[in-house]
């Protein structure tokens, strides 16, 4: 196969002309000499050279025209990256072993000693750990702001920064950040904007179109969508990939396994169908919960009662697949309710076909102090519901029954 160059990271011209739904099914596909219909899983770590001279030339070129070693690139992983890149509309995409590896690499690859990082405070527990605990240990100055308050962003960015990091909607209580406005402030300060877009999914929000520079995903969530594999991805400009991310990944090695890449690649084929159903179910349950007498609070970007509803309408295509809500009666009511559920599973994972519920204060966000949680609106009663693909009537009845038992 040496006369036939391996696929490079750039899209075939035909890929660019195709519509998004077609790209979700076919984007990035390459066929081996066996003419398979479904994409093949290449579980090899190394590649063979025809001659010493060819190996020498390949290592001089380093242009992606041939595979060298699977830590750098491999066929199934490339297909996944290319399909996700086309769906996101980014110049480049690299995948890694988990969402946290993606967040860490996206930040760390561009930071230099003494740099400042400004981030919104409402972050997933491990994202918060990286920004608030880990980065300062290496001498980076990190500043956490109320992501909803443009004045706080402006003040924090006045001193300049290398990178801005935010989640919108945030995990778990669905706070939004005005991505376009923050991108403008960040760019004026010389900072790149990195957006964790997990809660919106690639179809519900387009951070790059809103002005962000880098998008990160935990592909563990709706991209796999069936709770099978861990994975992560980082998308951005060709220059960011080449100059910052690719060398960092190549030499630190958080590679995604080809098998996990294949599962996520096949997940992309049904992403739109699944996400549409997740969102339809979530919209219906959010309205149901809001009208329920035993519910204290519902937070869902698709509800008019969301404090940032106007922003949600502006930058998101829908309310998303996650809901936060609190039953009346504090932590014990929340625990009673969870223990009364018969269909919805208790799990700190999310983005599965199965509906999953968790109590963030005692699980995903238990590494924060009580005052930190309070500042983030994570009350002792608040629950995070990842709405699945089940019949929404069964979900509604399950919730109704469990609420009656409180
Ligand atoms: C789950 C999650 C992550 C981490 O992803 P993993 O694949 O579990 O490492 C990061 N950010 C958000 C918003 C998440 O929900």
Coordinates of C-alpha atoms and ligand atoms in Angstrom, one line a residue:
X1 CA 0.0 0.0 0.0
X2 CA 3.0 2.3 0.0
X3 CA 2.2 3.7 -3.5
X4 CA -1.2 4.8 -2.1
X5 CA -0.8 7.6 0.4
X6 CA -2.8 7.2 3.6
X7 CA -5.6 9.7 4.2
X8 CA -4.5 13.0 5.5
X9 CA -6.3 15.2 8.0
X10 CA -7.7 17.5 5.4
X11 CA -11.2 16.8 4.0
X12 CA -11.7 15.4 0.5
X13 CA -13.4 18.2 -1.6
X14 CA -16.5 16.0 -1.8
X15 CA -16.8 16.0 2.0
X16 CA -16.9 19.8 2.1
X17 CA -19.8 19.9 -0.3
X18 CA -22.0 17.4 1.6
X19 CA -24.7 18.5 4.0
X20 CA -24.3 17.9 7.8
X21 CA -26.6 14.9 8.0
X22 CA -24.6 13.1 5.3
X23 CA -21.3 14.0 7.0
X24 CA -22.6 12.5 10.3
X25 CA -22.9 9.1 8.4
X26 CA -20.1 9.3 5.9
X27 CA -17.7 12.1 6.8
X28 CA -14.1 11.0 7.2
X29 CA -14.7 7.4 6.1
X30 CA -11.8 5.6 4.4
X31 CA -11.9 2.0 3.1
X32 CA -9.2 -0.5 3.4
X33 CA -8.2 -3.0 0.6
X34 CA -11.0 -5.2 1.9
X35 CA -13.8 -2.9 0.7
X36 CA -15.7 -3.0 4.0
X37 CA -19.0 -1.0 4.3
X38 CA -18.7 -0.2 8.0
X39 CA -15.4 1.4 9.1
X40 CA -12.7 -1.0 10.1
X41 CA -11.0 -1.1 13.5
X42 CA -7.3 -0.9 13.1
X43 CA -5.8 -2.2 16.4
X44 CA -2.2 -1.9 15.4
X45 CA 0.3 0.2 17.3
X46 CA 3.0 0.3 14.6
X47 CA 3.4 0.5 10.8
X48 CA 5.9 -1.1 8.4
X49 CA 8.3 0.7 6.1
X50 CA 9.3 -0.7 2.7
X51 CA 12.9 0.4 3.1
X52 CA 15.2 2.3 5.5
X53 CA 15.1 5.2 3.0
X54 CA 11.3 5.3 3.1
X55 CA 11.4 5.4 6.9
X56 CA 13.9 8.3 6.8
X57 CA 11.9 10.2 4.3
X58 CA 8.6 9.7 6.3
X59 CA 10.2 11.0 9.4
X60 CA 11.6 14.0 7.5
X61 CA 8.2 14.8 5.9
X62 CA 5.9 14.3 8.9
X63 CA 3.1 15.6 6.8
X64 CA 0.4 13.1 7.7
X65 CA 0.7 11.3 4.3
X66 CA 1.6 8.0 6.1
X67 CA 1.1 6.5 9.5
X68 CA 4.2 6.3 11.7
X69 CA 3.1 5.2 15.1
X70 CA -0.4 5.0 16.7
X71 CA 0.5 7.4 19.4
X72 CA 0.7 10.1 16.7
X73 CA -2.2 9.0 14.5
X74 CA -4.0 5.8 13.5
X75 CA -6.6 5.0 10.8
X76 CA -9.7 4.5 12.9
X77 CA -8.9 7.3 15.2
X78 CA -8.3 9.6 12.2
X79 CA -11.7 8.7 10.8
X80 CA -13.4 9.6 14.0
X81 CA -11.5 12.9 14.3
X82 CA -12.3 13.8 10.7
X83 CA -16.0 13.1 11.0
X84 CA -16.3 15.1 14.2
X85 CA -14.3 17.9 12.6
X86 CA -16.7 18.1 9.7
X87 CA -19.7 18.1 12.0
X88 CA -18.2 20.9 14.2
X89 CA -17.0 22.9 11.2
X90 CA -13.5 23.2 12.6
X91 CA -10.1 23.3 10.7
X92 CA -8.7 20.6 13.0
X93 CA -9.7 17.9 15.5
X94 CA -7.7 15.6 17.7
X95 CA -9.2 13.0 20.0
X96 CA -7.8 11.8 23.3
X97 CA -8.6 9.1 26.0
X98 CA -11.2 11.0 28.0
X99 CA -12.9 14.4 28.3
X100 CA -10.6 15.4 31.1
X101 CA -7.5 14.6 29.0
X102 CA -9.1 16.9 26.4
X103 CA -9.6 19.7 28.8
X104 CA -6.1 19.3 30.3
X105 CA -4.4 19.1 26.9
X106 CA -6.3 22.0 25.4
X107 CA -5.1 24.3 28.2
X108 CA -1.7 22.9 29.0
X109 CA -0.5 22.7 25.4
X110 CA -0.7 26.5 25.1
X111 CA 0.4 27.7 28.5
X112 CA 3.9 29.1 29.3
X113 CA 5.4 29.8 32.7
X114 CA 3.8 32.8 34.3
X115 CA 0.7 32.8 32.1
X116 CA -2.7 33.8 33.4
X117 CA -5.9 31.8 32.9
X118 CA -9.3 33.2 33.4
X119 CA -12.2 30.8 33.9
X120 CA -15.8 30.7 34.8
X121 CA -16.4 29.4 38.3
X122 CA -19.3 27.1 37.3
X123 CA -17.3 24.1 36.1
X124 CA -17.5 20.3 36.2
X125 CA -15.7 19.0 39.4
X126 CA -12.5 17.8 37.6
X127 CA -12.4 20.9 35.3
X128 CA -12.6 23.0 38.5
X129 CA -9.7 20.9 40.0
X130 CA -7.5 21.5 36.9
X131 CA -8.1 25.3 36.9
X132 CA -8.2 26.0 40.7
X133 CA -5.8 23.4 42.1
X134 CA -3.5 21.9 39.4
X135 CA -2.5 24.9 37.2
X136 CA -1.5 27.2 40.2
X137 CA 0.9 24.4 41.3
X138 CA 2.8 24.9 38.1
X139 CA 3.0 28.7 38.5
X140 CA 0.1 29.7 36.4
X141 CA -2.1 32.4 37.8
X142 CA -5.7 31.4 37.6
X143 CA -8.7 33.6 38.2
X144 CA -12.2 32.3 38.6
X145 CA -15.1 34.6 37.8
X146 CA -18.9 34.5 37.8
X147 CA -19.3 33.5 34.2
X148 CA -22.7 35.1 33.9
X149 CA -21.3 38.6 34.8
X150 CA -19.5 40.3 31.9
X151 CA -18.2 42.9 34.2
X152 CA -16.2 40.3 36.1
X153 CA -14.8 38.9 32.9
X154 CA -13.8 42.4 31.8
X155 CA -12.1 43.1 35.1
X156 CA -10.2 39.8 35.2
X157 CA -9.1 40.1 31.6
X158 CA -7.9 43.7 32.0
X159 CA -4.6 42.4 33.1
X160 CA -4.2 40.2 30.0
X161 CA -4.4 36.4 29.9
X162 CA -3.2 33.5 27.7
X163 CA -6.4 31.4 27.9
X164 CA -10.0 31.6 28.9
X165 CA -11.9 28.5 29.9
X166 CA -15.6 28.1 30.3
X167 CA -18.5 25.6 30.2
X168 CA -21.9 26.7 28.9
X169 CA -24.3 25.3 29.9
X170 CA -22.3 24.4 33.0
X171 CA -22.3 21.1 34.8
X172 CA -24.6 20.6 36.9
X173 CA -26.8 23.7 37.3
X174 CA -26.8 24.9 33.7
X175 CA -25.4 28.4 34.0
X176 CA -24.7 30.0 30.7
X177 CA -21.8 32.2 29.6
X178 CA -22.3 34.7 26.7
X179 CA -19.7 33.1 24.5
X180 CA -19.6 35.9 21.8
X181 CA -19.2 38.7 24.4
X182 CA -16.5 36.8 26.4
X183 CA -14.7 35.9 23.2
X184 CA -14.6 39.6 22.2
X185 CA -13.2 40.6 25.7
X186 CA -10.7 37.7 25.6
X187 CA -9.4 38.5 22.2
X188 CA -8.8 42.1 23.1
X189 CA -6.8 40.8 26.1
X190 CA -4.8 38.5 23.8
X191 CA -6.4 35.3 25.2
X192 CA -7.7 32.2 23.4
X193 CA -11.1 31.0 24.4
X194 CA -11.6 27.3 25.2
X195 CA -15.2 26.1 25.5
X196 CA -16.3 22.9 27.1
X197 CA -19.4 22.2 24.9
X198 CA -20.4 18.9 26.4
X199 CA -23.8 19.9 27.8
X200 CA -24.9 21.6 24.6
X201 CA -23.6 18.8 22.3
X202 CA -22.0 19.5 18.9
X203 CA -25.5 20.0 17.4
X204 CA -27.0 22.3 20.0
X205 CA -24.3 25.1 20.1
X206 CA -21.5 26.1 17.8
X207 CA -18.9 27.9 20.0
X208 CA -16.5 28.5 17.0
X209 CA -19.2 30.4 15.2
X210 CA -19.8 32.4 18.3
X211 CA -16.1 33.4 18.4
X212 CA -14.5 30.7 20.5
X213 CA -11.1 29.4 19.4
X214 CA -11.1 25.9 20.8
X215 CA -13.9 23.5 21.6
X216 CA -13.5 20.4 23.9
X217 CA -15.8 17.4 24.3
X218 CA -16.1 14.5 26.5
X219 CA -17.1 12.0 23.8
X220 CA -18.0 9.7 26.7
X221 CA -21.3 11.6 26.8
X222 CA -23.7 12.1 23.9
X223 CA -21.2 11.4 21.1
X224 CA -20.8 7.8 22.2
X225 CA -24.3 8.2 23.6
X226 CA -24.7 4.7 24.9
X227 CA -22.5 4.6 28.0
X228 CA -19.8 2.4 26.5
X229 CA -16.5 4.2 26.1
X230 CA -14.5 7.0 27.5
X231 CA -13.1 9.6 25.1
X232 CA -12.4 13.2 24.5
X233 CA -11.8 15.6 21.6
X234 CA -10.3 19.1 21.0
X235 CA -11.2 21.1 18.0
X236 CA -9.8 24.4 16.7
X237 CA -7.8 26.1 14.0
X238 CA -5.2 24.3 11.9
X239 CA -2.4 26.5 13.3
X240 CA -3.5 25.7 16.9
X241 CA -3.5 22.0 16.1
X242 CA -0.1 22.0 14.4
X243 CA 1.8 24.4 16.7
X244 CA 0.3 23.7 20.1
X245 CA -1.8 20.6 20.5
X246 CA -0.3 18.1 18.1
X247 CA 3.3 18.2 19.6
X248 CA 1.8 18.2 23.1
X249 CA -0.3 15.1 22.4
X250 CA 2.5 13.3 20.5
X251 CA 5.0 13.6 23.3
X252 CA 2.7 13.2 26.3
X253 CA 0.6 10.4 24.8
X254 CA -3.1 10.6 26.1
X255 CA -4.1 8.7 22.9
X256 CA -7.6 7.4 22.3
X257 CA -7.7 3.7 21.7
X258 CA -8.8 2.7 18.2
X259 CA -11.6 0.6 19.6
X260 CA -13.1 3.5 21.6
X261 CA -12.6 5.8 18.5
X262 CA -14.6 3.3 16.5
X263 CA -17.5 3.2 19.0
X264 CA -17.6 7.0 19.1
X265 CA -17.3 7.1 15.3
X266 CA -20.4 4.9 14.9
X267 CA -22.1 7.0 17.6
X268 CA -21.8 10.0 15.4
X269 CA -23.9 8.3 12.7
X270 CA -27.0 8.6 14.9
X271 CA -26.0 11.7 16.9
X272 CA -28.7 14.0 15.4
X273 CA -31.5 11.4 15.8
X274 CA -30.5 10.7 19.3
X275 CA -29.9 14.3 20.5
X276 CA -33.3 15.4 19.0
X277 CA -35.0 12.7 21.0
X278 CA -33.0 13.5 24.2
X279 CA -34.0 17.2 23.8
X280 CA -37.7 16.5 23.1
X281 CA -37.9 14.3 26.2
X282 CA -36.0 16.9 28.3
X283 CA -38.3 19.8 27.2
X284 CA -41.3 17.7 28.2
X285 CA -39.9 16.7 31.6
X286 CA -38.7 20.2 32.4
X287 CA -42.2 21.5 31.8
X288 CA -43.7 18.6 33.8
X289 CA -41.3 19.3 36.7
X290 CA -42.0 23.0 36.7
X291 CA -45.7 22.4 37.2
X292 CA -45.2 19.8 39.9
X293 CA -46.2 20.9 43.5
X294 CA -43.4 18.9 45.1
X295 CA -40.7 20.7 43.1
X296 CA -38.9 23.7 44.5
X297 CA -36.9 24.7 41.5
X298 CA -36.2 23.7 37.8
X299 CA -33.3 24.9 35.9
X300 CA -33.5 24.3 32.1
X301 CA -32.2 26.7 29.4
X302 CA -35.3 26.0 27.3
X303 CA -37.7 27.2 30.0
X304 CA -38.7 30.9 30.1
X305 CA -38.0 30.7 33.9
X306 CA -34.2 30.2 33.2
X307 CA -32.5 33.4 34.4
X308 CA -30.6 33.5 31.1
X309 CA -33.4 32.4 28.8
X310 CA -32.7 35.2 26.3
X311 CA -29.1 34.3 26.0
X312 CA -30.0 30.6 25.6
X313 CA -32.3 31.6 22.7
X314 CA -29.5 33.5 21.2
X315 CA -26.6 31.1 21.3
X316 CA -28.2 27.6 21.7
X317 CA -30.4 25.8 19.2
X318 CA -32.4 24.2 21.9
X319 CA -32.6 23.8 25.7
X320 CA -30.3 20.7 25.6
X321 CA -30.5 17.2 27.0
X322 CA -29.9 18.0 30.7
X323 CA -32.1 19.3 33.5
X324 CA -31.3 20.4 37.0
X325 CA -34.1 20.5 39.6
X326 CA -34.6 20.4 43.3
X327 CA -37.5 18.8 45.2
X328 CA -38.9 20.6 48.2
X329 CA -37.5 19.4 51.5
X330 CA -33.7 19.6 51.0
X331 CA -31.2 16.7 50.8
X332 CA -33.3 14.1 52.5
X333 CA -36.2 14.7 50.1
X334 CA -33.8 14.5 47.2
X335 CA -32.4 11.2 48.5
X336 CA -35.9 9.8 49.1
X337 CA -36.9 10.8 45.6
X338 CA -33.8 9.2 44.0
X339 CA -34.3 6.0 46.0
X340 CA -37.9 5.8 44.8
X341 CA -37.1 5.8 41.1
X342 CA -37.6 2.6 39.3
X343 CA -36.8 3.4 35.7
X344 CA -34.3 6.3 35.9
X345 CA -30.9 5.0 37.1
X346 CA -28.7 6.6 39.8
X347 CA -25.4 7.4 38.1
X348 CA -22.9 10.2 38.0
X349 CA -22.4 9.5 34.2
X350 CA -24.5 11.4 31.7
X351 CA -25.3 11.4 28.0
X352 CA -26.5 7.8 27.9
X353 CA -29.5 6.4 26.1
X354 CA -30.7 5.5 29.6
X355 CA -31.9 8.4 31.8
X356 CA -29.4 8.9 34.7
X357 CA -29.8 11.1 37.8
X358 CA -27.2 12.2 40.3
X359 CA -26.9 14.3 43.4
X360 CA -24.0 16.6 42.5
X361 CA -23.3 17.9 46.1
X362 CA -22.4 14.3 47.3
X363 CA -20.9 13.0 44.0
X364 CA -19.5 15.0 41.1
X365 CA -19.0 18.1 43.1
X366 CA -18.1 16.6 46.5
X367 CA -14.6 17.8 46.1
X368 CA -15.7 21.4 46.5
X369 CA -16.3 23.0 49.9
X370 CA -19.8 23.7 51.1
X371 CA -19.3 27.5 50.5
X372 CA -17.9 26.8 47.0
X373 CA -21.0 24.7 46.2
X374 CA -23.3 27.4 47.6
X375 CA -21.6 30.0 45.4
X376 CA -22.2 27.8 42.4
X377 CA -25.9 27.3 43.2
X378 CA -25.4 23.6 44.0
X379 CA -27.9 23.4 46.8
X380 CA -28.2 20.3 49.0
X381 CA -31.4 19.4 47.2
X382 CA -30.4 19.9 43.6
X383 CA -30.4 16.9 41.2
X384 CA -29.0 16.6 37.7
X385 CA -31.0 14.6 35.3
X386 CA -29.5 13.4 32.1
X387 CA -32.6 12.7 30.0
X388 CA -32.4 9.4 28.0
X389 CA -34.2 8.0 25.0
X390 CA -36.9 6.1 26.8
X391 CA -40.6 6.7 26.3
X392 CA -41.1 10.1 28.0
X393 CA -44.4 8.9 29.6
X394 CA -42.5 6.2 31.5
X395 CA -40.0 8.8 32.7
X396 CA -42.8 11.1 33.7
X397 CA -44.6 8.4 35.6
X398 CA -41.4 7.3 37.3
X399 CA -40.7 10.8 38.5
X400 CA -44.3 11.3 39.6
X401 CA -44.3 8.1 41.6
X402 CA -41.0 8.8 43.3
X403 CA -42.1 12.4 44.1
X404 CA -45.3 11.0 45.7
X405 CA -43.1 8.9 48.0
X406 CA -41.1 11.8 49.5
Ligands
LIG1 C1 -18.0 14.4 31.8 C2 -17.5 15.8 31.6 C3 -16.1 16.0 31.5 C4 -15.1 14.9 31.6 O1 -15.2 13.9 30.7 P1 -14.7 12.4 30.9 O2 -14.8 11.8 29.6 O3 -15.4 11.8 32.0 O4 -13.2 12.6 31.3 C5 -15.7 17.3 31.2 N1 -16.6 18.3 31.1 C6 -18.0 18.1 31.3 C7 -18.9 19.3 31.2 C8 -18.4 16.8 31.5 O5 -19.8 16.7 31.7

